[in-house]
Amino acid sequence: MTKQAANFDDQASFSAPIEDLQVRIAFLDDLVEQLNQQLALQTLELADLKKQMQLLYARVEAADLSEGIAPFDPMTNKPPHY
């Protein structure tokens, strides 16, 4: 082989792994962006669910549940299968 052909083979042998790494980096960048978007959506959804829970707690605390409901005693009010 000539010196030029050997030099071309060396460049080709180095460029293939570099291209593979560049492709993997591009896919990883895309994956990180997708995960970041999903995390942002879940953060918003979690904040919304927390607000809903606070509203439900406030409604339960404000409601007068003692009227018409007997207190539950686990010792006397056993289910029939016990």
PDB file of N, CA, C and O in Angstrom:
ATOM      1  N   MET A   1       0.829  -1.180   0.000  1.00  0.00           N
ATOM      2  CA  MET A   1       0.000   0.000   0.000  1.00  0.00           C
ATOM      3  C   MET A   1       0.873   1.243   0.000  1.00  0.00           C
ATOM      4  O   MET A   1       1.958   1.248   0.546  1.00  0.00           O
ATOM      5  N   THR A   2       0.312   2.243  -0.559  1.00  0.00           N
ATOM      6  CA  THR A   2       1.039   3.503  -0.569  1.00  0.00           C
ATOM      7  C   THR A   2       0.831   4.230   0.741  1.00  0.00           C
ATOM      8  O   THR A   2      -0.047   3.878   1.542  1.00  0.00           O
ATOM      9  N   LYS A   3       1.621   5.241   0.924  1.00  0.00           N
ATOM     10  CA  LYS A   3       1.535   6.012   2.165  1.00  0.00           C
ATOM     11  C   LYS A   3       0.187   6.720   2.258  1.00  0.00           C
ATOM     12  O   LYS A   3      -0.411   6.804   3.326  1.00  0.00           O
ATOM     13  N   GLN A   4      -0.326   7.197   1.121  1.00  0.00           N
ATOM     14  CA  GLN A   4      -1.616   7.882   1.104  1.00  0.00           C
ATOM     15  C   GLN A   4      -2.749   6.930   1.448  1.00  0.00           C
ATOM     16  O   GLN A   4      -3.651   7.274   2.194  1.00  0.00           O
ATOM     17  N   ALA A   5      -2.723   5.726   0.922  1.00  0.00           N
ATOM     18  CA  ALA A   5      -3.770   4.741   1.195  1.00  0.00           C
ATOM     19  C   ALA A   5      -3.748   4.336   2.660  1.00  0.00           C
ATOM     20  O   ALA A   5      -4.799   4.166   3.288  1.00  0.00           O
ATOM     21  N   ALA A   6      -2.580   4.174   3.229  1.00  0.00           N
ATOM     22  CA  ALA A   6      -2.472   3.809   4.643  1.00  0.00           C
ATOM     23  C   ALA A   6      -2.989   4.943   5.520  1.00  0.00           C
ATOM     24  O   ALA A   6      -3.682   4.699   6.518  1.00  0.00           O
ATOM     25  N   ASN A   7      -2.682   6.179   5.138  1.00  0.00           N
ATOM     26  CA  ASN A   7      -3.154   7.336   5.896  1.00  0.00           C
ATOM     27  C   ASN A   7      -4.678   7.421   5.831  1.00  0.00           C
ATOM     28  O   ASN A   7      -5.337   7.725   6.824  1.00  0.00           O
ATOM     29  N   PHE A   8      -5.265   7.151   4.678  1.00  0.00           N
ATOM     30  CA  PHE A   8      -6.721   7.172   4.506  1.00  0.00           C
ATOM     31  C   PHE A   8      -7.383   6.089   5.355  1.00  0.00           C
ATOM     32  O   PHE A   8      -8.424   6.324   5.967  1.00  0.00           O
ATOM     33  N   ASP A   9      -6.779   4.892   5.392  1.00  0.00           N
ATOM     34  CA  ASP A   9      -7.311   3.812   6.215  1.00  0.00           C
ATOM     35  C   ASP A   9      -7.279   4.173   7.703  1.00  0.00           C
ATOM     36  O   ASP A   9      -8.201   3.857   8.455  1.00  0.00           O
ATOM     37  N   ASP A  10      -6.204   4.848   8.136  1.00  0.00           N
ATOM     38  CA  ASP A  10      -6.114   5.272   9.535  1.00  0.00           C
ATOM     39  C   ASP A  10      -7.204   6.290   9.862  1.00  0.00           C
ATOM     40  O   ASP A  10      -7.840   6.213  10.910  1.00  0.00           O
ATOM     41  N   GLN A  11      -7.430   7.229   8.967  1.00  0.00           N
ATOM     42  CA  GLN A  11      -8.467   8.235   9.190  1.00  0.00           C
ATOM     43  C   GLN A  11      -9.855   7.589   9.226  1.00  0.00           C
ATOM     44  O   GLN A  11     -10.697   7.955  10.041  1.00  0.00           O
ATOM     45  N   ALA A  12     -10.084   6.636   8.340  1.00  0.00           N
ATOM     46  CA  ALA A  12     -11.377   5.955   8.298  1.00  0.00           C
ATOM     47  C   ALA A  12     -11.591   5.145   9.572  1.00  0.00           C
ATOM     48  O   ALA A  12     -12.704   5.078  10.102  1.00  0.00           O
ATOM     49  N   SER A  13     -10.526   4.525  10.073  1.00  0.00           N
ATOM     50  CA  SER A  13     -10.671   3.715  11.278  1.00  0.00           C
ATOM     51  C   SER A  13     -10.932   4.591  12.504  1.00  0.00           C
ATOM     52  O   SER A  13     -11.576   4.151  13.452  1.00  0.00           O
ATOM     53  N   PHE A  14     -10.466   5.832  12.503  1.00  0.00           N
ATOM     54  CA  PHE A  14     -10.732   6.743  13.615  1.00  0.00           C
ATOM     55  C   PHE A  14     -12.075   7.444  13.476  1.00  0.00           C
ATOM     56  O   PHE A  14     -12.725   7.749  14.470  1.00  0.00           O
ATOM     57  N   SER A  15     -12.504   7.712  12.271  1.00  0.00           N
ATOM     58  CA  SER A  15     -13.732   8.487  12.081  1.00  0.00           C
ATOM     59  C   SER A  15     -14.989   7.661  12.379  1.00  0.00           C
ATOM     60  O   SER A  15     -15.986   8.213  12.831  1.00  0.00           O
ATOM     61  N   ALA A  16     -14.951   6.361  12.173  1.00  0.00           N
ATOM     62  CA  ALA A  16     -16.144   5.542  12.438  1.00  0.00           C
ATOM     63  C   ALA A  16     -16.516   5.545  13.926  1.00  0.00           C
ATOM     64  O   ALA A  16     -17.676   5.788  14.266  1.00  0.00           O
ATOM     65  N   PRO A  17     -15.596   5.292  14.846  1.00  0.00           N
ATOM     66  CA  PRO A  17     -15.972   5.358  16.267  1.00  0.00           C
ATOM     67  C   PRO A  17     -16.396   6.756  16.702  1.00  0.00           C
ATOM     68  O   PRO A  17     -17.283   6.911  17.528  1.00  0.00           O
ATOM     69  N   ILE A  18     -15.770   7.781  16.128  1.00  0.00           N
ATOM     70  CA  ILE A  18     -16.139   9.150  16.481  1.00  0.00           C
ATOM     71  C   ILE A  18     -17.558   9.441  16.020  1.00  0.00           C
ATOM     72  O   ILE A  18     -18.348  10.041  16.756  1.00  0.00           O
ATOM     73  N   GLU A  19     -17.917   8.991  14.828  1.00  0.00           N
ATOM     74  CA  GLU A  19     -19.276   9.189  14.334  1.00  0.00           C
ATOM     75  C   GLU A  19     -20.282   8.431  15.200  1.00  0.00           C
ATOM     76  O   GLU A  19     -21.365   8.940  15.488  1.00  0.00           O
ATOM     77  N   ASP A  20     -19.917   7.232  15.621  1.00  0.00           N
ATOM     78  CA  ASP A  20     -20.799   6.468  16.506  1.00  0.00           C
ATOM     79  C   ASP A  20     -21.027   7.219  17.819  1.00  0.00           C
ATOM     80  O   ASP A  20     -22.150   7.288  18.329  1.00  0.00           O
ATOM     81  N   LEU A  21     -19.966   7.774  18.363  1.00  0.00           N
ATOM     82  CA  LEU A  21     -20.095   8.540  19.607  1.00  0.00           C
ATOM     83  C   LEU A  21     -20.937   9.797  19.405  1.00  0.00           C
ATOM     84  O   LEU A  21     -21.742  10.158  20.267  1.00  0.00           O
ATOM     85  N   GLN A  22     -20.783  10.443  18.268  1.00  0.00           N
ATOM     86  CA  GLN A  22     -21.577  11.636  17.979  1.00  0.00           C
ATOM     87  C   GLN A  22     -23.063  11.279  17.869  1.00  0.00           C
ATOM     88  O   GLN A  22     -23.919  12.018  18.356  1.00  0.00           O
ATOM     89  N   VAL A  23     -23.360  10.147  17.267  1.00  0.00           N
ATOM     90  CA  VAL A  23     -24.754   9.711  17.148  1.00  0.00           C
ATOM     91  C   VAL A  23     -25.326   9.398  18.532  1.00  0.00           C
ATOM     92  O   VAL A  23     -26.444   9.799  18.867  1.00  0.00           O
ATOM     93  N   ARG A  24     -24.542   8.715  19.350  1.00  0.00           N
ATOM     94  CA  ARG A  24     -24.998   8.380  20.706  1.00  0.00           C
ATOM     95  C   ARG A  24     -25.230   9.642  21.530  1.00  0.00           C
ATOM     96  O   ARG A  24     -26.205   9.740  22.272  1.00  0.00           O
ATOM     97  N   ILE A  25     -24.357  10.618  21.394  1.00  0.00           N
ATOM     98  CA  ILE A  25     -24.513  11.876  22.120  1.00  0.00           C
ATOM     99  C   ILE A  25     -25.781  12.590  21.669  1.00  0.00           C
ATOM    100  O   ILE A  25     -26.516  13.141  22.496  1.00  0.00           O
ATOM    101  N   ALA A  26     -26.053  12.569  20.381  1.00  0.00           N
ATOM    102  CA  ALA A  26     -27.267  13.213  19.878  1.00  0.00           C
ATOM    103  C   ALA A  26     -28.511  12.540  20.448  1.00  0.00           C
ATOM    104  O   ALA A  26     -29.457  13.219  20.868  1.00  0.00           O
ATOM    105  N   PHE A  27     -28.530  11.209  20.492  1.00  0.00           N
ATOM    106  CA  PHE A  27     -29.666  10.493  21.073  1.00  0.00           C
ATOM    107  C   PHE A  27     -29.785  10.777  22.570  1.00  0.00           C
ATOM    108  O   PHE A  27     -30.895  10.950  23.094  1.00  0.00           O
ATOM    109  N   LEU A  28     -28.665  10.824  23.263  1.00  0.00           N
ATOM    110  CA  LEU A  28     -28.697  11.116  24.696  1.00  0.00           C
ATOM    111  C   LEU A  28     -29.181  12.533  24.971  1.00  0.00           C
ATOM    112  O   LEU A  28     -29.937  12.763  25.922  1.00  0.00           O
ATOM    113  N   ASP A  29     -28.774  13.483  24.148  1.00  0.00           N
ATOM    114  CA  ASP A  29     -29.269  14.854  24.295  1.00  0.00           C
ATOM    115  C   ASP A  29     -30.784  14.905  24.117  1.00  0.00           C
ATOM    116  O   ASP A  29     -31.485  15.580  24.875  1.00  0.00           O
ATOM    117  N   ASP A  30     -31.278  14.178  23.131  1.00  0.00           N
ATOM    118  CA  ASP A  30     -32.724  14.129  22.892  1.00  0.00           C
ATOM    119  C   ASP A  30     -33.438  13.474  24.069  1.00  0.00           C
ATOM    120  O   ASP A  30     -34.484  13.950  24.523  1.00  0.00           O
ATOM    121  N   LEU A  31     -32.877  12.408  24.585  1.00  0.00           N
ATOM    122  CA  LEU A  31     -33.478  11.718  25.723  1.00  0.00           C
ATOM    123  C   LEU A  31     -33.511  12.606  26.961  1.00  0.00           C
ATOM    124  O   LEU A  31     -34.524  12.668  27.667  1.00  0.00           O
ATOM    125  N   VAL A  32     -32.437  13.329  27.216  1.00  0.00           N
ATOM    126  CA  VAL A  32     -32.393  14.237  28.360  1.00  0.00           C
ATOM    127  C   VAL A  32     -33.456  15.324  28.213  1.00  0.00           C
ATOM    128  O   VAL A  32     -34.149  15.673  29.180  1.00  0.00           O
ATOM    129  N   GLU A  33     -33.628  15.843  27.028  1.00  0.00           N
ATOM    130  CA  GLU A  33     -34.648  16.869  26.794  1.00  0.00           C
ATOM    131  C   GLU A  33     -36.053  16.307  27.020  1.00  0.00           C
ATOM    132  O   GLU A  33     -36.898  16.953  27.637  1.00  0.00           O
ATOM    133  N   GLN A  34     -36.317  15.097  26.543  1.00  0.00           N
ATOM    134  CA  GLN A  34     -37.623  14.470  26.760  1.00  0.00           C
ATOM    135  C   GLN A  34     -37.886  14.232  28.241  1.00  0.00           C
ATOM    136  O   GLN A  34     -38.990  14.487  28.740  1.00  0.00           O
ATOM    137  N   LEU A  35     -36.867  13.752  28.953  1.00  0.00           N
ATOM    138  CA  LEU A  35     -37.021  13.521  30.388  1.00  0.00           C
ATOM    139  C   LEU A  35     -37.236  14.834  31.141  1.00  0.00           C
ATOM    140  O   LEU A  35     -38.036  14.890  32.083  1.00  0.00           O
ATOM    141  N   ASN A  36     -36.562  15.873  30.723  1.00  0.00           N
ATOM    142  CA  ASN A  36     -36.734  17.172  31.349  1.00  0.00           C
ATOM    143  C   ASN A  36     -38.159  17.688  31.148  1.00  0.00           C
ATOM    144  O   ASN A  36     -38.771  18.220  32.082  1.00  0.00           O
ATOM    145  N   GLN A  37     -38.703  17.528  29.952  1.00  0.00           N
ATOM    146  CA  GLN A  37     -40.074  17.951  29.688  1.00  0.00           C
ATOM    147  C   GLN A  37     -41.061  17.147  30.519  1.00  0.00           C
ATOM    148  O   GLN A  37     -42.016  17.697  31.084  1.00  0.00           O
ATOM    149  N   GLN A  38     -40.842  15.853  30.633  1.00  0.00           N
ATOM    150  CA  GLN A  38     -41.731  15.000  31.428  1.00  0.00           C
ATOM    151  C   GLN A  38     -41.667  15.384  32.900  1.00  0.00           C
ATOM    152  O   GLN A  38     -42.692  15.423  33.586  1.00  0.00           O
ATOM    153  N   LEU A  39     -40.481  15.676  33.380  1.00  0.00           N
ATOM    154  CA  LEU A  39     -40.320  16.093  34.771  1.00  0.00           C
ATOM    155  C   LEU A  39     -41.039  17.413  35.033  1.00  0.00           C
ATOM    156  O   LEU A  39     -41.684  17.579  36.077  1.00  0.00           O
ATOM    157  N   ALA A  40     -40.959  18.327  34.100  1.00  0.00           N
ATOM    158  CA  ALA A  40     -41.656  19.610  34.256  1.00  0.00           C
ATOM    159  C   ALA A  40     -43.165  19.403  34.310  1.00  0.00           C
ATOM    160  O   ALA A  40     -43.856  20.007  35.142  1.00  0.00           O
ATOM    161  N   LEU A  41     -43.695  18.531  33.449  1.00  0.00           N
ATOM    162  CA  LEU A  41     -45.132  18.240  33.460  1.00  0.00           C
ATOM    163  C   LEU A  41     -45.549  17.587  34.770  1.00  0.00           C
ATOM    164  O   LEU A  41     -46.581  17.930  35.358  1.00  0.00           O
ATOM    165  N   GLN A  42     -44.761  16.646  35.249  1.00  0.00           N
ATOM    166  CA  GLN A  42     -45.098  15.966  36.493  1.00  0.00           C
ATOM    167  C   GLN A  42     -45.001  16.910  37.688  1.00  0.00           C
ATOM    168  O   GLN A  42     -45.774  16.790  38.636  1.00  0.00           O
ATOM    169  N   THR A  43     -44.084  17.853  37.646  1.00  0.00           N
ATOM    170  CA  THR A  43     -43.970  18.835  38.718  1.00  0.00           C
ATOM    171  C   THR A  43     -45.221  19.700  38.776  1.00  0.00           C
ATOM    172  O   THR A  43     -45.757  19.965  39.855  1.00  0.00           O
ATOM    173  N   LEU A  44     -45.704  20.132  37.614  1.00  0.00           N
ATOM    174  CA  LEU A  44     -46.936  20.920  37.563  1.00  0.00           C
ATOM    175  C   LEU A  44     -48.129  20.098  38.049  1.00  0.00           C
ATOM    176  O   LEU A  44     -48.980  20.594  38.796  1.00  0.00           O
ATOM    177  N   GLU A  45     -48.203  18.848  37.630  1.00  0.00           N
ATOM    178  CA  GLU A  45     -49.298  17.984  38.045  1.00  0.00           C
ATOM    179  C   GLU A  45     -49.258  17.735  39.552  1.00  0.00           C
ATOM    180  O   GLU A  45     -50.295  17.755  40.221  1.00  0.00           O
ATOM    181  N   LEU A  46     -48.084  17.551  40.101  1.00  0.00           N
ATOM    182  CA  LEU A  46     -47.946  17.345  41.539  1.00  0.00           C
ATOM    183  C   LEU A  46     -48.379  18.586  42.310  1.00  0.00           C
ATOM    184  O   LEU A  46     -49.062  18.482  43.338  1.00  0.00           O
ATOM    185  N   ALA A  47     -48.008  19.760  41.838  1.00  0.00           N
ATOM    186  CA  ALA A  47     -48.426  21.002  42.493  1.00  0.00           C
ATOM    187  C   ALA A  47     -49.943  21.137  42.457  1.00  0.00           C
ATOM    188  O   ALA A  47     -50.565  21.542  43.451  1.00  0.00           O
ATOM    189  N   ASP A  48     -50.557  20.780  41.332  1.00  0.00           N
ATOM    190  CA  ASP A  48     -52.010  20.835  41.215  1.00  0.00           C
ATOM    191  C   ASP A  48     -52.676  19.844  42.177  1.00  0.00           C
ATOM    192  O   ASP A  48     -53.664  20.176  42.839  1.00  0.00           O
ATOM    193  N   LEU A  49     -52.138  18.658  42.276  1.00  0.00           N
ATOM    194  CA  LEU A  49     -52.693  17.655  43.185  1.00  0.00           C
ATOM    195  C   LEU A  49     -52.552  18.096  44.644  1.00  0.00           C
ATOM    196  O   LEU A  49     -53.455  17.854  45.462  1.00  0.00           O
ATOM    197  N   LYS A  50     -51.456  18.742  44.980  1.00  0.00           N
ATOM    198  CA  LYS A  50     -51.285  19.256  46.342  1.00  0.00           C
ATOM    199  C   LYS A  50     -52.336  20.311  46.661  1.00  0.00           C
ATOM    200  O   LYS A  50     -52.901  20.325  47.763  1.00  0.00           O
ATOM    201  N   LYS A  51     -52.598  21.200  45.704  1.00  0.00           N
ATOM    202  CA  LYS A  51     -53.630  22.221  45.910  1.00  0.00           C
ATOM    203  C   LYS A  51     -54.994  21.565  46.107  1.00  0.00           C
ATOM    204  O   LYS A  51     -55.775  21.984  46.979  1.00  0.00           O
ATOM    205  N   GLN A  52     -55.296  20.546  45.313  1.00  0.00           N
ATOM    206  CA  GLN A  52     -56.573  19.857  45.447  1.00  0.00           C
ATOM    207  C   GLN A  52     -56.692  19.179  46.813  1.00  0.00           C
ATOM    208  O   GLN A  52     -57.754  19.220  47.441  1.00  0.00           O
ATOM    209  N   MET A  53     -55.596  18.570  47.279  1.00  0.00           N
ATOM    210  CA  MET A  53     -55.620  17.930  48.593  1.00  0.00           C
ATOM    211  C   MET A  53     -55.836  18.966  49.696  1.00  0.00           C
ATOM    212  O   MET A  53     -56.589  18.721  50.641  1.00  0.00           O
ATOM    213  N   GLN A  54     -55.210  20.112  49.582  1.00  0.00           N
ATOM    214  CA  GLN A  54     -55.400  21.157  50.584  1.00  0.00           C
ATOM    215  C   GLN A  54     -56.855  21.614  50.614  1.00  0.00           C
ATOM    216  O   GLN A  54     -57.416  21.840  51.691  1.00  0.00           O
ATOM    217  N   LEU A  55     -57.461  21.760  49.430  1.00  0.00           N
ATOM    218  CA  LEU A  55     -58.864  22.145  49.380  1.00  0.00           C
ATOM    219  C   LEU A  55     -59.755  21.072  50.010  1.00  0.00           C
ATOM    220  O   LEU A  55     -60.698  21.387  50.744  1.00  0.00           O
ATOM    221  N   LEU A  56     -59.459  19.809  49.747  1.00  0.00           N
ATOM    222  CA  LEU A  56     -60.249  18.730  50.333  1.00  0.00           C
ATOM    223  C   LEU A  56     -60.086  18.692  51.852  1.00  0.00           C
ATOM    224  O   LEU A  56     -61.070  18.502  52.581  1.00  0.00           O
ATOM    225  N   TYR A  57     -58.881  18.873  52.336  1.00  0.00           N
ATOM    226  CA  TYR A  57     -58.659  18.906  53.788  1.00  0.00           C
ATOM    227  C   TYR A  57     -59.431  20.058  54.415  1.00  0.00           C
ATOM    228  O   TYR A  57     -60.033  19.909  55.483  1.00  0.00           O
ATOM    229  N   ALA A  58     -59.404  21.208  53.764  1.00  0.00           N
ATOM    230  CA  ALA A  58     -60.132  22.364  54.288  1.00  0.00           C
ATOM    231  C   ALA A  58     -61.631  22.086  54.330  1.00  0.00           C
ATOM    232  O   ALA A  58     -62.314  22.445  55.295  1.00  0.00           O
ATOM    233  N   ARG A  59     -62.158  21.429  53.305  1.00  0.00           N
ATOM    234  CA  ARG A  59     -63.591  21.113  53.281  1.00  0.00           C
ATOM    235  C   ARG A  59     -63.950  20.106  54.367  1.00  0.00           C
ATOM    236  O   ARG A  59     -64.990  20.216  55.005  1.00  0.00           O
ATOM    237  N   VAL A  60     -63.087  19.120  54.584  1.00  0.00           N
ATOM    238  CA  VAL A  60     -63.361  18.117  55.622  1.00  0.00           C
ATOM    239  C   VAL A  60     -63.305  18.766  57.001  1.00  0.00           C
ATOM    240  O   VAL A  60     -64.143  18.492  57.859  1.00  0.00           O
ATOM    241  N   GLU A  61     -62.320  19.608  57.224  1.00  0.00           N
ATOM    242  CA  GLU A  61     -62.202  20.274  58.517  1.00  0.00           C
ATOM    243  C   GLU A  61     -63.374  21.217  58.768  1.00  0.00           C
ATOM    244  O   GLU A  61     -63.826  21.368  59.901  1.00  0.00           O
ATOM    245  N   ALA A  62     -63.862  21.857  57.712  1.00  0.00           N
ATOM    246  CA  ALA A  62     -64.966  22.797  57.857  1.00  0.00           C
ATOM    247  C   ALA A  62     -66.300  22.081  58.048  1.00  0.00           C
ATOM    248  O   ALA A  62     -67.229  22.640  58.625  1.00  0.00           O
ATOM    249  N   ALA A  63     -66.413  20.865  57.580  1.00  0.00           N
ATOM    250  CA  ALA A  63     -67.678  20.130  57.678  1.00  0.00           C
ATOM    251  C   ALA A  63     -67.869  19.627  59.106  1.00  0.00           C
ATOM    252  O   ALA A  63     -66.931  19.216  59.785  1.00  0.00           O
ATOM    253  N   ASP A  64     -69.125  19.650  59.551  1.00  0.00           N
ATOM    254  CA  ASP A  64     -69.453  19.136  60.881  1.00  0.00           C
ATOM    255  C   ASP A  64     -69.904  17.697  60.708  1.00  0.00           C
ATOM    256  O   ASP A  64     -71.051  17.427  60.383  1.00  0.00           O
ATOM    257  N   LEU A  65     -68.980  16.772  60.912  1.00  0.00           N
ATOM    258  CA  LEU A  65     -69.268  15.359  60.677  1.00  0.00           C
ATOM    259  C   LEU A  65     -69.811  14.653  61.902  1.00  0.00           C
ATOM    260  O   LEU A  65     -70.199  13.490  61.825  1.00  0.00           O
ATOM    261  N   SER A  66     -69.862  15.305  63.041  1.00  0.00           N
ATOM    262  CA  SER A  66     -70.316  14.636  64.254  1.00  0.00           C
ATOM    263  C   SER A  66     -71.826  14.435  64.280  1.00  0.00           C
ATOM    264  O   SER A  66     -72.328  13.603  65.026  1.00  0.00           O
ATOM    265  N   GLU A  67     -72.529  15.182  63.477  1.00  0.00           N
ATOM    266  CA  GLU A  67     -73.987  15.106  63.488  1.00  0.00           C
ATOM    267  C   GLU A  67     -74.479  13.872  62.724  1.00  0.00           C
ATOM    268  O   GLU A  67     -74.253  13.712  61.545  1.00  0.00           O
ATOM    269  N   GLY A  68     -75.134  12.953  63.418  1.00  0.00           N
ATOM    270  CA  GLY A  68     -75.738  11.795  62.777  1.00  0.00           C
ATOM    271  C   GLY A  68     -74.810  10.622  62.545  1.00  0.00           C
ATOM    272  O   GLY A  68     -75.226   9.597  62.025  1.00  0.00           O
ATOM    273  N   ILE A  69     -73.559  10.727  62.903  1.00  0.00           N
ATOM    274  CA  ILE A  69     -72.619   9.633  62.680  1.00  0.00           C
ATOM    275  C   ILE A  69     -72.089   9.179  64.030  1.00  0.00           C
ATOM    276  O   ILE A  69     -71.536   9.959  64.801  1.00  0.00           O
ATOM    277  N   ALA A  70     -72.256   7.915  64.316  1.00  0.00           N
ATOM    278  CA  ALA A  70     -71.758   7.373  65.577  1.00  0.00           C
ATOM    279  C   ALA A  70     -70.260   7.136  65.473  1.00  0.00           C
ATOM    280  O   ALA A  70     -69.760   6.760  64.415  1.00  0.00           O
ATOM    281  N   PRO A  71     -69.534   7.340  66.558  1.00  0.00           N
ATOM    282  CA  PRO A  71     -68.092   7.086  66.511  1.00  0.00           C
ATOM    283  C   PRO A  71     -67.815   5.601  66.306  1.00  0.00           C
ATOM    284  O   PRO A  71     -68.567   4.747  66.759  1.00  0.00           O
ATOM    285  N   PHE A  72     -66.723   5.322  65.624  1.00  0.00           N
ATOM    286  CA  PHE A  72     -66.355   3.938  65.322  1.00  0.00           C
ATOM    287  C   PHE A  72     -65.474   3.395  66.429  1.00  0.00           C
ATOM    288  O   PHE A  72     -64.475   4.003  66.807  1.00  0.00           O
ATOM    289  N   ASP A  73     -65.854   2.252  66.957  1.00  0.00           N
ATOM    290  CA  ASP A  73     -65.064   1.571  67.983  1.00  0.00           C
ATOM    291  C   ASP A  73     -64.631   0.230  67.411  1.00  0.00           C
ATOM    292  O   ASP A  73     -65.459  -0.664  67.210  1.00  0.00           O
ATOM    293  N   PRO A  74     -63.343   0.032  67.137  1.00  0.00           N
ATOM    294  CA  PRO A  74     -62.907  -1.213  66.499  1.00  0.00           C
ATOM    295  C   PRO A  74     -63.105  -2.451  67.364  1.00  0.00           C
ATOM    296  O   PRO A  74     -63.185  -3.556  66.840  1.00  0.00           O
ATOM    297  N   MET A  75     -63.209  -2.284  68.662  1.00  0.00           N
ATOM    298  CA  MET A  75     -63.388  -3.443  69.526  1.00  0.00           C
ATOM    299  C   MET A  75     -64.831  -3.982  69.497  1.00  0.00           C
ATOM    300  O   MET A  75     -65.051  -5.172  69.583  1.00  0.00           O
ATOM    301  N   THR A  76     -65.790  -3.088  69.364  1.00  0.00           N
ATOM    302  CA  THR A  76     -67.200  -3.532  69.370  1.00  0.00           C
ATOM    303  C   THR A  76     -67.774  -3.650  67.969  1.00  0.00           C
ATOM    304  O   THR A  76     -68.720  -4.404  67.749  1.00  0.00           O
ATOM    305  N   ASN A  77     -67.248  -2.935  67.019  1.00  0.00           N
ATOM    306  CA  ASN A  77     -67.786  -2.930  65.658  1.00  0.00           C
ATOM    307  C   ASN A  77     -66.917  -3.804  64.742  1.00  0.00           C
ATOM    308  O   ASN A  77     -66.348  -3.332  63.786  1.00  0.00           O
ATOM    309  N   LYS A  78     -66.852  -5.079  65.045  1.00  0.00           N
ATOM    310  CA  LYS A  78     -66.036  -5.990  64.232  1.00  0.00           C
ATOM    311  C   LYS A  78     -66.872  -6.484  63.046  1.00  0.00           C
ATOM    312  O   LYS A  78     -68.062  -6.747  63.197  1.00  0.00           O
ATOM    313  N   PRO A  79     -66.244  -6.665  61.917  1.00  0.00           N
ATOM    314  CA  PRO A  79     -66.957  -7.221  60.767  1.00  0.00           C
ATOM    315  C   PRO A  79     -67.390  -8.666  61.073  1.00  0.00           C
ATOM    316  O   PRO A  79     -66.821  -9.340  61.932  1.00  0.00           O
ATOM    317  N   PRO A  80     -68.406  -9.165  60.368  1.00  0.00           N
ATOM    318  CA  PRO A  80     -68.930 -10.489  60.666  1.00  0.00           C
ATOM    319  C   PRO A  80     -67.952 -11.646  60.437  1.00  0.00           C
ATOM    320  O   PRO A  80     -68.106 -12.705  61.011  1.00  0.00           O
ATOM    321  N   HIS A  81     -66.946 -11.448  59.626  1.00  0.00           N
ATOM    322  CA  HIS A  81     -66.023 -12.556  59.356  1.00  0.00           C
ATOM    323  C   HIS A  81     -64.974 -12.726  60.456  1.00  0.00           C
ATOM    324  O   HIS A  81     -64.155 -13.642  60.391  1.00  0.00           O
ATOM    325  N   TYR A  82     -64.958 -11.878  61.482  1.00  0.00           N
ATOM    326  CA  TYR A  82     -63.994 -12.039  62.578  1.00  0.00           C
ATOM    327  C   TYR A  82     -64.552 -12.907  63.646  1.00  0.00           C
ATOM    328  O   TYR A  82     -65.464 -12.978  64.211  1.00  0.00           O
TER     329      TYR A  82
END
